[in-house]
Amino acid sequence: MSERIKDELKAIKFNGSQLIETVDVAAIEFPLTVYVDGEEFATIVCSPTDLEQLVIGFLASEGIIRLKDDIDILEVDEVRGFAYVELKVKQSINKEYYSKRMIGSCCGKSRQFYFHNDARTAKTVMSRQKISIAQCFALMSEMQESSQDFLQTGGVHNAALCTISGLLISYSDVGRHNALDKLYGHCLHHNIPLGDKAVVFSGRISSEVVLKIAKIGAGILISKSAPTTLGIDLAADLGITVVGFVRRNQLNIYSHPERIIEAEHLNI
C-alpha cells in the first residue's frame, strides 16, 4: 500500500514584495468506496494511507462491527479506490437506520441527539486515569512535532493515542473524523486496553468527535482546537474529560475536571 499522503503542486507565491513561481506541498485527497457484503455502504474522502485501519474504525463507529474479528475478509484496492468487507455474520444494512435520530430515555440532556447506531455503540467511560496540566502540554507538543505531514502541508489532522508518559501511535488524515477512525481501527486490530489512555487531537471538539471518543473508550480528550456546546454536553453525559485550546501555555477544561490533577477538586 502506498504511504503517500502529500504531493507537489505548482503555485504562484506572493512573498510580500513580488510574485514568484514555486512548488508547494499539498495533502492528497482520495475517495474510498466501502462495500459491505457486496453492497455499497459509503464513500470516504480521506488520505490514502492506513486504509485498513480506517475501514475497521469507520465500520465500528457506524455500528456495523464491534470487534475486528467480526470481519471475515477485508480487501483494499487502492488503485481503484475500493474496500471490500465480508462479515462473519451477514446482515442486511438499512442505510436509513444509520442516519435517523433516536430520542433515548437517558436523563442526560444531550442524549436525544444520538443516531440509532450511536445509541448502540457509544458508552459511558469509567476511566480513573489522571493527568497533569504539564502532561497535557507535553503530549500536544509531541504530537505536533512528530507530524511531518502537517508541518509540510498544513492540510491534515492528527489523532494520537497516548499514555501520560507519551505517544503510542499517531495517525494523520485530511479528515479529522478519519484520523480518529484510523486510531479506533488500530485499537481494535491490536486489542489495546484503553482505561489508562488519552487521545490527543488537532481538530474541533464536535459532538461527532466526542461520540467517537466514547466508542473508542478513552476517558481524556486533549485538543488544540475549540469545542461545541453539544460536544461538551455529550462529554459531560458520557464521562469524558475534554481539554481544549491547548496552546501557548494555556488550556481550558470543559468537562470532568476530576481527571486533571490540578483541577480535580474544582467544579464546572
CSV table of N, CA, C and O in Angstrom, one decimal, residues 8-119:
chain,number,residue,atom,x,y,z
A,8,GLU,N,3.4,17.3,-4.7
A,8,GLU,CA,3.8,18.6,-5.0
A,8,GLU,C,2.9,19.3,-6.1
A,8,GLU,O,2.4,18.6,-7.0
A,9,LEU,N,2.7,20.6,-5.9
A,9,LEU,CA,1.9,21.4,-6.8
A,9,LEU,C,2.7,22.6,-7.3
A,9,LEU,O,3.4,23.2,-6.5
A,10,LYS,N,2.4,23.0,-8.5
A,10,LYS,CA,2.9,24.3,-9.0
A,10,LYS,C,2.1,25.4,-8.4
A,10,LYS,O,0.8,25.2,-8.4
A,11,ALA,N,2.7,26.5,-8.0
A,11,ALA,CA,1.9,27.6,-7.5
A,11,ALA,C,2.7,28.9,-7.8
A,11,ALA,O,3.8,28.9,-8.1
A,12,ILE,N,1.9,30.0,-7.6
A,12,ILE,CA,2.5,31.3,-7.7
A,12,ILE,C,2.4,31.9,-6.3
A,12,ILE,O,1.3,32.1,-5.8
A,13,LYS,N,3.5,32.3,-5.8
A,13,LYS,CA,3.5,32.7,-4.4
A,13,LYS,C,3.8,34.2,-4.3
A,13,LYS,O,4.7,34.7,-5.0
A,14,PHE,N,3.1,34.9,-3.5
A,14,PHE,CA,3.5,36.3,-3.2
A,14,PHE,C,4.2,36.3,-1.9
A,14,PHE,O,3.7,35.9,-0.9
A,15,ASN,N,5.5,36.8,-1.9
A,15,ASN,CA,6.3,36.7,-0.8
A,15,ASN,C,6.4,38.0,0.0
A,15,ASN,O,7.3,38.2,0.8
A,16,GLY,N,5.5,38.9,-0.2
A,16,GLY,CA,5.5,40.2,0.5
A,16,GLY,C,5.9,41.3,-0.4
A,16,GLY,O,5.6,42.5,-0.1
A,17,SER,N,6.6,41.0,-1.5
A,17,SER,CA,7.1,42.1,-2.3
A,17,SER,C,6.9,41.8,-3.8
A,17,SER,O,6.8,42.7,-4.6
A,18,GLN,N,6.9,40.5,-4.1
A,18,GLN,CA,6.8,40.1,-5.5
A,18,GLN,C,6.1,38.7,-5.7
A,18,GLN,O,6.0,37.9,-4.7
A,19,LEU,N,5.6,38.4,-6.9
A,19,LEU,CA,5.1,37.1,-7.2
A,19,LEU,C,6.2,36.3,-7.8
A,19,LEU,O,7.0,36.7,-8.7
A,20,ILE,N,6.3,35.0,-7.4
A,20,ILE,CA,7.3,34.1,-7.9
A,20,ILE,C,6.7,32.7,-8.1
A,20,ILE,O,5.7,32.3,-7.4
A,21,GLU,N,7.2,32.0,-9.1
A,21,GLU,CA,6.8,30.6,-9.4
A,21,GLU,C,7.4,29.7,-8.3
A,21,GLU,O,8.6,29.9,-8.1
A,22,THR,N,6.7,28.8,-7.8
A,22,THR,CA,7.2,27.9,-6.8
A,22,THR,C,6.6,26.6,-6.9
A,22,THR,O,5.7,26.3,-7.7
A,23,VAL,N,7.0,25.7,-6.0
A,23,VAL,CA,6.4,24.3,-5.8
A,23,VAL,C,5.9,24.2,-4.4
A,23,VAL,O,6.7,24.5,-3.5
A,24,ASP,N,4.7,23.9,-4.2
A,24,ASP,CA,4.1,23.8,-2.9
A,24,ASP,C,3.8,22.3,-2.6
A,24,ASP,O,3.7,21.5,-3.6
A,25,VAL,N,3.7,22.0,-1.4
A,25,VAL,CA,3.4,20.6,-1.0
A,25,VAL,C,2.0,20.6,-0.4
A,25,VAL,O,1.6,21.4,0.5
A,26,ALA,N,1.1,19.7,-1.0
A,26,ALA,CA,-0.3,19.7,-0.6
A,26,ALA,C,-0.7,18.3,-0.2
A,26,ALA,O,-0.1,17.3,-0.7
A,27,ALA,N,-1.7,18.2,0.7
A,27,ALA,CA,-2.2,16.9,1.1
A,27,ALA,C,-3.1,16.3,0.0
A,27,ALA,O,-3.8,17.0,-0.7
A,28,ILE,N,-3.0,15.0,-0.1
A,28,ILE,CA,-3.7,14.3,-1.1
A,28,ILE,C,-5.1,13.9,-0.6
A,28,ILE,O,-5.2,13.5,0.6
A,29,GLU,N,-6.2,14.1,-1.4
A,29,GLU,CA,-7.5,13.7,-1.1
A,29,GLU,C,-7.8,12.5,-2.0
A,29,GLU,O,-7.5,12.5,-3.2
A,30,PHE,N,-8.4,11.5,-1.4
A,30,PHE,CA,-8.6,10.2,-2.1
A,30,PHE,C,-10.0,9.6,-1.7
A,30,PHE,O,-10.3,9.4,-0.5
A,31,PRO,N,-10.8,9.3,-2.7
A,31,PRO,CA,-12.1,8.7,-2.4
A,31,PRO,C,-12.0,7.2,-2.3
A,31,PRO,O,-11.5,6.5,-3.2
A,32,LEU,N,-12.5,6.7,-1.2
A,32,LEU,CA,-12.5,5.2,-0.9
A,32,LEU,C,-14.0,4.8,-0.7
A,32,LEU,O,-14.6,5.2,0.2
A,33,THR,N,-14.4,4.0,-1.6
A,33,THR,CA,-15.8,3.4,-1.5
A,33,THR,C,-15.8,2.1,-0.8
A,33,THR,O,-15.1,1.2,-1.2
A,34,VAL,N,-16.6,2.0,0.2
A,34,VAL,CA,-16.6,0.8,1.1
A,34,VAL,C,-17.8,0.0,0.7
A,34,VAL,O,-19.0,0.5,0.8
A,35,TYR,N,-17.6,-1.3,0.4
A,35,TYR,CA,-18.7,-2.3,0.2
A,35,TYR,C,-18.7,-3.3,1.4
A,35,TYR,O,-17.6,-3.7,1.8
A,36,VAL,N,-19.9,-3.5,1.9
A,36,VAL,CA,-20.1,-4.5,2.9
A,36,VAL,C,-21.0,-5.6,2.5
A,36,VAL,O,-22.1,-5.3,2.1
A,37,ASP,N,-20.5,-6.8,2.5
A,37,ASP,CA,-21.2,-8.0,2.0
A,37,ASP,C,-21.8,-7.7,0.6
A,37,ASP,O,-23.0,-8.0,0.3
A,38,GLY,N,-21.0,-7.1,-0.3
A,38,GLY,CA,-21.4,-6.9,-1.7
A,38,GLY,C,-22.2,-5.7,-1.9
A,38,GLY,O,-22.5,-5.4,-3.1
A,39,GLU,N,-22.6,-4.9,-0.9
A,39,GLU,CA,-23.5,-3.8,-1.0
A,39,GLU,C,-22.7,-2.5,-0.7
A,39,GLU,O,-21.9,-2.4,0.3
A,40,GLU,N,-22.8,-1.5,-1.6
A,40,GLU,CA,-22.1,-0.2,-1.4
A,40,GLU,C,-22.7,0.4,-0.1
A,40,GLU,O,-23.9,0.6,0.0
A,41,PHE,N,-21.7,0.8,0.8
A,41,PHE,CA,-22.2,1.4,2.1
A,41,PHE,C,-21.8,2.8,2.2
A,41,PHE,O,-22.7,3.6,2.6
A,42,ALA,N,-20.6,3.3,1.8
A,42,ALA,CA,-20.3,4.7,1.9
A,42,ALA,C,-19.0,4.9,1.1
A,42,ALA,O,-18.2,4.0,0.8
A,43,THR,N,-18.8,6.2,0.8
A,43,THR,CA,-17.6,6.7,0.2
A,43,THR,C,-17.0,7.7,1.1
A,43,THR,O,-17.6,8.6,1.5
A,44,ILE,N,-15.7,7.4,1.5
A,44,ILE,CA,-15.0,8.2,2.4
A,44,ILE,C,-13.9,9.0,1.7
A,44,ILE,O,-13.1,8.4,1.0
A,45,VAL,N,-13.9,10.3,1.8
A,45,VAL,CA,-12.9,11.1,1.2
A,45,VAL,C,-11.8,11.2,2.3
A,45,VAL,O,-12.0,11.8,3.4
A,46,CYS,N,-10.6,10.7,2.0
A,46,CYS,CA,-9.6,10.5,3.0
A,46,CYS,C,-8.2,10.7,2.4
A,46,CYS,O,-8.0,10.9,1.2
A,47,SER,N,-7.2,10.6,3.3
A,47,SER,CA,-5.8,10.5,2.9
A,47,SER,C,-5.5,9.0,2.5
A,47,SER,O,-6.0,8.1,3.2
A,48,PRO,N,-4.8,8.7,1.5
A,48,PRO,CA,-4.6,7.3,1.0
A,48,PRO,C,-3.6,6.5,1.8
A,48,PRO,O,-2.6,5.9,1.2
A,49,THR,N,-3.7,6.6,3.1
A,49,THR,CA,-2.8,5.8,4.0
A,49,THR,C,-3.6,5.1,5.1
A,49,THR,O,-4.7,5.6,5.5
A,50,ASP,N,-3.0,4.0,5.5
A,50,ASP,CA,-3.6,3.3,6.7
A,50,ASP,C,-5.1,3.0,6.4
A,50,ASP,O,-6.0,3.1,7.3
A,51,LEU,N,-5.4,2.5,5.2
A,51,LEU,CA,-6.8,2.4,4.8
A,51,LEU,C,-7.5,1.2,5.5
A,51,LEU,O,-8.7,1.3,5.8
A,52,GLU,N,-6.8,0.1,5.8
A,52,GLU,CA,-7.4,-1.0,6.6
A,52,GLU,C,-7.8,-0.5,8.0
A,52,GLU,O,-8.9,-0.8,8.4
A,53,GLN,N,-7.0,0.2,8.7
A,53,GLN,CA,-7.3,0.8,10.0
A,53,GLN,C,-8.5,1.7,9.8
A,53,GLN,O,-9.4,1.7,10.7
A,54,LEU,N,-8.5,2.5,8.8
A,54,LEU,CA,-9.7,3.4,8.6
A,54,LEU,C,-11.0,2.7,8.4
A,54,LEU,O,-12.0,3.1,9.0
A,55,VAL,N,-11.0,1.7,7.6
A,55,VAL,CA,-12.2,0.9,7.3
A,55,VAL,C,-12.7,0.2,8.6
A,55,VAL,O,-13.9,0.3,8.9
A,56,ILE,N,-11.8,-0.4,9.3
A,56,ILE,CA,-12.2,-1.1,10.6
A,56,ILE,C,-12.8,-0.1,11.6
A,56,ILE,O,-13.8,-0.3,12.1
A,57,GLY,N,-12.1,1.1,11.7
A,57,GLY,CA,-12.6,2.1,12.7
A,57,GLY,C,-13.9,2.7,12.2
A,57,GLY,O,-14.8,3.0,13.1
A,58,PHE,N,-14.0,3.0,10.9
A,58,PHE,CA,-15.2,3.5,10.4
A,58,PHE,C,-16.4,2.6,10.6
A,58,PHE,O,-17.5,3.0,11.1
A,59,LEU,N,-16.2,1.3,10.3
A,59,LEU,CA,-17.4,0.4,10.4
A,59,LEU,C,-17.7,0.2,11.9
A,59,LEU,O,-18.9,0.0,12.2
A,60,ALA,N,-16.7,0.3,12.8
A,60,ALA,CA,-17.0,0.2,14.2
A,60,ALA,C,-17.8,1.4,14.7
A,60,ALA,O,-18.7,1.3,15.5
A,61,SER,N,-17.3,2.6,14.2
A,61,SER,CA,-18.0,3.8,14.6
A,61,SER,C,-19.5,3.8,14.1
A,61,SER,O,-20.4,4.4,14.7
A,62,GLU,N,-19.7,3.2,12.9
A,62,GLU,CA,-21.1,3.2,12.4
A,62,GLU,C,-21.9,2.1,13.0
A,62,GLU,O,-23.1,1.9,12.6
A,63,GLY,N,-21.3,1.2,13.8
A,63,GLY,CA,-22.1,0.2,14.5
A,63,GLY,C,-22.2,-1.1,13.6
A,63,GLY,O,-23.0,-2.0,14.0
A,64,ILE,N,-21.5,-1.2,12.5
A,64,ILE,CA,-21.6,-2.3,11.6
A,64,ILE,C,-20.8,-3.5,12.3
A,64,ILE,O,-21.3,-4.7,12.2
A,65,ILE,N,-19.7,-3.2,13.0
A,65,ILE,CA,-19.0,-4.2,13.7
A,65,ILE,C,-18.7,-3.7,15.1
A,65,ILE,O,-18.8,-2.5,15.4
A,66,ARG,N,-18.4,-4.6,16.0
A,66,ARG,CA,-18.0,-4.2,17.3
A,66,ARG,C,-16.5,-4.6,17.6
A,66,ARG,O,-15.8,-3.9,18.3
A,67,LEU,N,-16.1,-5.7,16.9
A,67,LEU,CA,-14.7,-6.2,17.1
A,67,LEU,C,-14.1,-6.4,15.7
A,67,LEU,O,-14.8,-6.6,14.7
A,68,LYS,N,-12.8,-6.4,15.6
A,68,LYS,CA,-12.1,-6.6,14.4
A,68,LYS,C,-12.5,-8.0,13.9
A,68,LYS,O,-12.6,-8.3,12.7
A,69,ASP,N,-12.7,-9.0,14.8
A,69,ASP,CA,-13.0,-10.3,14.5
A,69,ASP,C,-14.3,-10.5,13.8
A,69,ASP,O,-14.7,-11.6,13.3
A,70,ASP,N,-15.2,-9.5,13.9
A,70,ASP,CA,-16.5,-9.5,13.2
A,70,ASP,C,-16.3,-9.5,11.7
A,70,ASP,O,-17.2,-9.9,10.9
A,71,ILE,N,-15.1,-9.2,11.2
A,71,ILE,CA,-14.8,-9.1,9.8
A,71,ILE,C,-14.2,-10.4,9.3
A,71,ILE,O,-13.2,-10.9,9.9
A,72,ASP,N,-14.7,-11.0,8.3
A,72,ASP,CA,-14.1,-12.3,7.8
A,72,ASP,C,-13.1,-12.0,6.7
A,72,ASP,O,-12.0,-12.5,6.8
A,73,ILE,N,-13.4,-11.0,5.8
A,73,ILE,CA,-12.4,-10.7,4.8
A,73,ILE,C,-12.4,-9.1,4.6
A,73,ILE,O,-13.5,-8.5,4.7
A,74,LEU,N,-11.3,-8.5,4.5
A,74,LEU,CA,-11.1,-7.1,4.2
A,74,LEU,C,-10.0,-7.0,3.2
A,74,LEU,O,-8.9,-7.3,3.4
A,75,GLU,N,-10.4,-6.5,2.0
A,75,GLU,CA,-9.5,-6.2,0.9
A,75,GLU,C,-9.6,-4.8,0.5
A,75,GLU,O,-10.7,-4.3,0.3
A,76,VAL,N,-8.5,-4.1,0.3
A,76,VAL,CA,-8.5,-2.8,-0.2
A,76,VAL,C,-7.8,-2.7,-1.5
A,76,VAL,O,-6.7,-3.2,-1.7
A,77,ASP,N,-8.5,-2.2,-2.5
A,77,ASP,CA,-8.0,-2.0,-3.8
A,77,ASP,C,-7.7,-0.5,-3.9
A,77,ASP,O,-8.5,0.3,-4.3
A,78,GLU,N,-6.4,-0.1,-3.6
A,78,GLU,CA,-6.1,1.3,-3.5
A,78,GLU,C,-6.0,1.9,-4.9
A,78,GLU,O,-6.4,3.1,-5.1
A,79,VAL,N,-5.7,1.2,-6.0
A,79,VAL,CA,-5.6,1.7,-7.3
A,79,VAL,C,-7.0,2.2,-7.8
A,79,VAL,O,-7.1,3.3,-8.3
A,80,ARG,N,-8.0,1.4,-7.5
A,80,ARG,CA,-9.4,1.7,-8.0
A,80,ARG,C,-10.2,2.5,-6.9
A,80,ARG,O,-11.2,3.1,-7.2
A,81,GLY,N,-9.7,2.5,-5.7
A,81,GLY,CA,-10.4,3.2,-4.6
A,81,GLY,C,-11.6,2.5,-4.1
A,81,GLY,O,-12.6,3.1,-3.8
A,82,PHE,N,-11.4,1.2,-3.8
A,82,PHE,CA,-12.5,0.4,-3.2
A,82,PHE,C,-12.0,-0.4,-2.0
A,82,PHE,O,-10.8,-0.9,-2.0
A,83,ALA,N,-12.9,-0.6,-1.1
A,83,ALA,CA,-12.6,-1.5,0.0
A,83,ALA,C,-13.8,-2.5,0.1
A,83,ALA,O,-14.9,-2.1,0.1
A,84,TYR,N,-13.4,-3.8,0.1
A,84,TYR,CA,-14.4,-4.9,0.1
A,84,TYR,C,-14.4,-5.6,1.5
A,84,TYR,O,-13.4,-6.1,1.9
A,85,VAL,N,-15.5,-5.6,2.2
A,85,VAL,CA,-15.6,-6.2,3.5
A,85,VAL,C,-16.7,-7.3,3.5
A,85,VAL,O,-17.8,-7.1,3.0
A,86,GLU,N,-16.3,-8.5,4.0
A,86,GLU,CA,-17.2,-9.6,4.2
A,86,GLU,C,-17.3,-9.8,5.7
A,86,GLU,O,-16.3,-10.1,6.3
A,87,LEU,N,-18.5,-9.8,6.2
A,87,LEU,CA,-18.7,-10.0,7.6
A,87,LEU,C,-18.8,-11.5,7.9
A,87,LEU,O,-19.3,-12.3,7.1
A,88,LYS,N,-18.4,-11.9,9.1
A,88,LYS,CA,-18.6,-13.3,9.5
A,88,LYS,C,-20.1,-13.6,9.7
A,88,LYS,O,-20.6,-14.7,9.3
A,89,VAL,N,-20.9,-12.7,10.2
A,89,VAL,CA,-22.3,-12.8,10.3
A,89,VAL,C,-22.9,-11.8,9.4
A,89,VAL,O,-22.8,-10.6,9.6
A,90,LYS,N,-23.6,-12.3,8.3
A,90,LYS,CA,-24.1,-11.4,7.3
A,90,LYS,C,-25.3,-10.6,7.9
A,90,LYS,O,-26.0,-11.1,8.7
A,91,GLN,N,-25.4,-9.4,7.5
A,91,GLN,CA,-26.5,-8.5,7.9
A,91,GLN,C,-27.0,-7.7,6.8
A,91,GLN,O,-26.3,-7.3,5.9
A,92,SER,N,-28.3,-7.4,6.9
A,92,SER,CA,-28.9,-6.5,5.9
A,92,SER,C,-28.8,-5.1,6.4
A,92,SER,O,-29.3,-4.7,7.5
A,93,ILE,N,-28.1,-4.2,5.7
A,93,ILE,CA,-27.8,-2.9,6.1
A,93,ILE,C,-28.8,-1.9,5.6
A,93,ILE,O,-29.0,-1.7,4.4
A,94,ASN,N,-29.6,-1.4,6.5
A,94,ASN,CA,-30.6,-0.4,6.2
A,94,ASN,C,-30.0,1.0,6.4
A,94,ASN,O,-29.7,1.5,7.5
A,95,LYS,N,-29.6,1.7,5.3
A,95,LYS,CA,-28.9,2.9,5.4
A,95,LYS,C,-29.7,4.0,6.1
A,95,LYS,O,-29.1,4.9,6.8
A,96,GLU,N,-31.0,3.9,6.0
A,96,GLU,CA,-31.8,4.9,6.7
A,96,GLU,C,-31.7,4.8,8.2
A,96,GLU,O,-31.7,5.8,9.0
A,97,TYR,N,-31.4,3.6,8.7
A,97,TYR,CA,-31.2,3.3,10.1
A,97,TYR,C,-30.0,4.0,10.6
A,97,TYR,O,-29.9,4.4,11.8
A,98,TYR,N,-29.0,4.2,9.8
A,98,TYR,CA,-27.7,4.8,10.2
A,98,TYR,C,-27.8,6.3,10.1
A,98,TYR,O,-26.8,7.0,10.3
A,99,SER,N,-28.9,6.9,9.7
A,99,SER,CA,-29.0,8.4,9.6
A,99,SER,C,-30.1,9.0,10.4
A,99,SER,O,-30.2,10.2,10.6
A,100,LYS,N,-31.1,8.2,10.8
A,100,LYS,CA,-32.2,8.7,11.6
A,100,LYS,C,-31.9,8.9,13.0
A,100,LYS,O,-31.2,8.0,13.6
A,101,ARG,N,-32.4,10.0,13.6
A,101,ARG,CA,-32.1,10.2,15.0
A,101,ARG,C,-33.1,9.5,15.9
A,101,ARG,O,-34.2,9.2,15.5
A,102,MET,N,-32.6,9.2,17.1
A,102,MET,CA,-33.4,8.5,18.1
A,102,MET,C,-33.4,9.2,19.4
A,102,MET,O,-32.4,9.7,19.8
A,103,ILE,N,-34.6,9.4,20.0
A,103,ILE,CA,-34.7,10.0,21.3
A,103,ILE,C,-34.6,8.9,22.4
A,103,ILE,O,-35.4,8.0,22.4
A,104,GLY,N,-33.5,9.0,23.2
A,104,GLY,CA,-33.3,8.0,24.2
A,104,GLY,C,-34.0,8.3,25.5
A,104,GLY,O,-34.5,9.4,25.7
A,105,SER,N,-34.0,7.4,26.4
A,105,SER,CA,-34.7,7.5,27.7
A,105,SER,C,-33.7,8.0,28.8
A,105,SER,O,-34.1,8.3,29.9
A,106,CYS,N,-32.4,8.1,28.4
A,106,CYS,CA,-31.4,8.6,29.4
A,106,CYS,C,-31.7,10.0,29.9
A,106,CYS,O,-32.2,10.8,29.1
A,107,CYS,N,-31.4,10.3,31.1
A,107,CYS,CA,-31.6,11.6,31.6
A,107,CYS,C,-30.7,12.7,31.1
A,107,CYS,O,-30.9,13.9,31.3
A,108,GLY,N,-29.6,12.3,30.5
A,108,GLY,CA,-28.6,13.2,30.0
A,108,GLY,C,-29.2,14.2,29.0
A,108,GLY,O,-29.9,13.8,28.1
A,109,LYS,N,-28.9,15.5,29.2
A,109,LYS,CA,-29.6,16.5,28.3
A,109,LYS,C,-29.2,16.4,26.9
A,109,LYS,O,-29.9,17.0,26.0
A,110,SER,N,-28.1,15.7,26.5
A,110,SER,CA,-27.7,15.7,25.1
A,110,SER,C,-28.1,14.4,24.4
A,110,SER,O,-27.9,14.2,23.2
A,111,ARG,N,-28.6,13.4,25.2
A,111,ARG,CA,-28.8,12.1,24.6
A,111,ARG,C,-29.8,12.0,23.5
A,111,ARG,O,-29.8,11.1,22.6
A,112,GLN,N,-30.7,13.0,23.4
A,112,GLN,CA,-31.7,13.0,22.3
A,112,GLN,C,-31.1,13.2,20.9
A,112,GLN,O,-31.8,13.0,19.9
A,113,PHE,N,-29.8,13.6,20.9
A,113,PHE,CA,-29.2,13.8,19.6
A,113,PHE,C,-28.5,12.6,19.0
A,113,PHE,O,-27.9,12.7,17.9
A,114,TYR,N,-28.5,11.5,19.7
A,114,TYR,CA,-27.9,10.3,19.2
A,114,TYR,C,-28.5,9.8,17.9
A,114,TYR,O,-29.7,9.8,17.8
A,115,PHE,N,-27.7,9.3,17.0
A,115,PHE,CA,-28.2,8.4,15.9
A,115,PHE,C,-28.5,7.1,16.5
A,115,PHE,O,-28.0,6.7,17.6
A,116,HIS,N,-29.2,6.3,15.8
A,116,HIS,CA,-29.5,4.9,16.2
A,116,HIS,C,-28.2,4.1,16.5
A,116,HIS,O,-28.1,3.5,17.5
A,117,ASN,N,-27.3,4.2,15.5
A,117,ASN,CA,-26.0,3.4,15.7
A,117,ASN,C,-25.2,4.0,16.9
A,117,ASN,O,-24.5,3.2,17.6
A,118,ASP,N,-25.3,5.3,17.1
A,118,ASP,CA,-24.6,5.9,18.3
A,118,ASP,C,-25.1,5.4,19.6
A,118,ASP,O,-24.4,5.1,20.5
A,119,ALA,N,-26.4,5.3,19.7
A,119,ALA,CA,-27.1,4.8,20.9
A,119,ALA,C,-26.7,3.4,21.2
A,119,ALA,O,-26.6,3.0,22.4
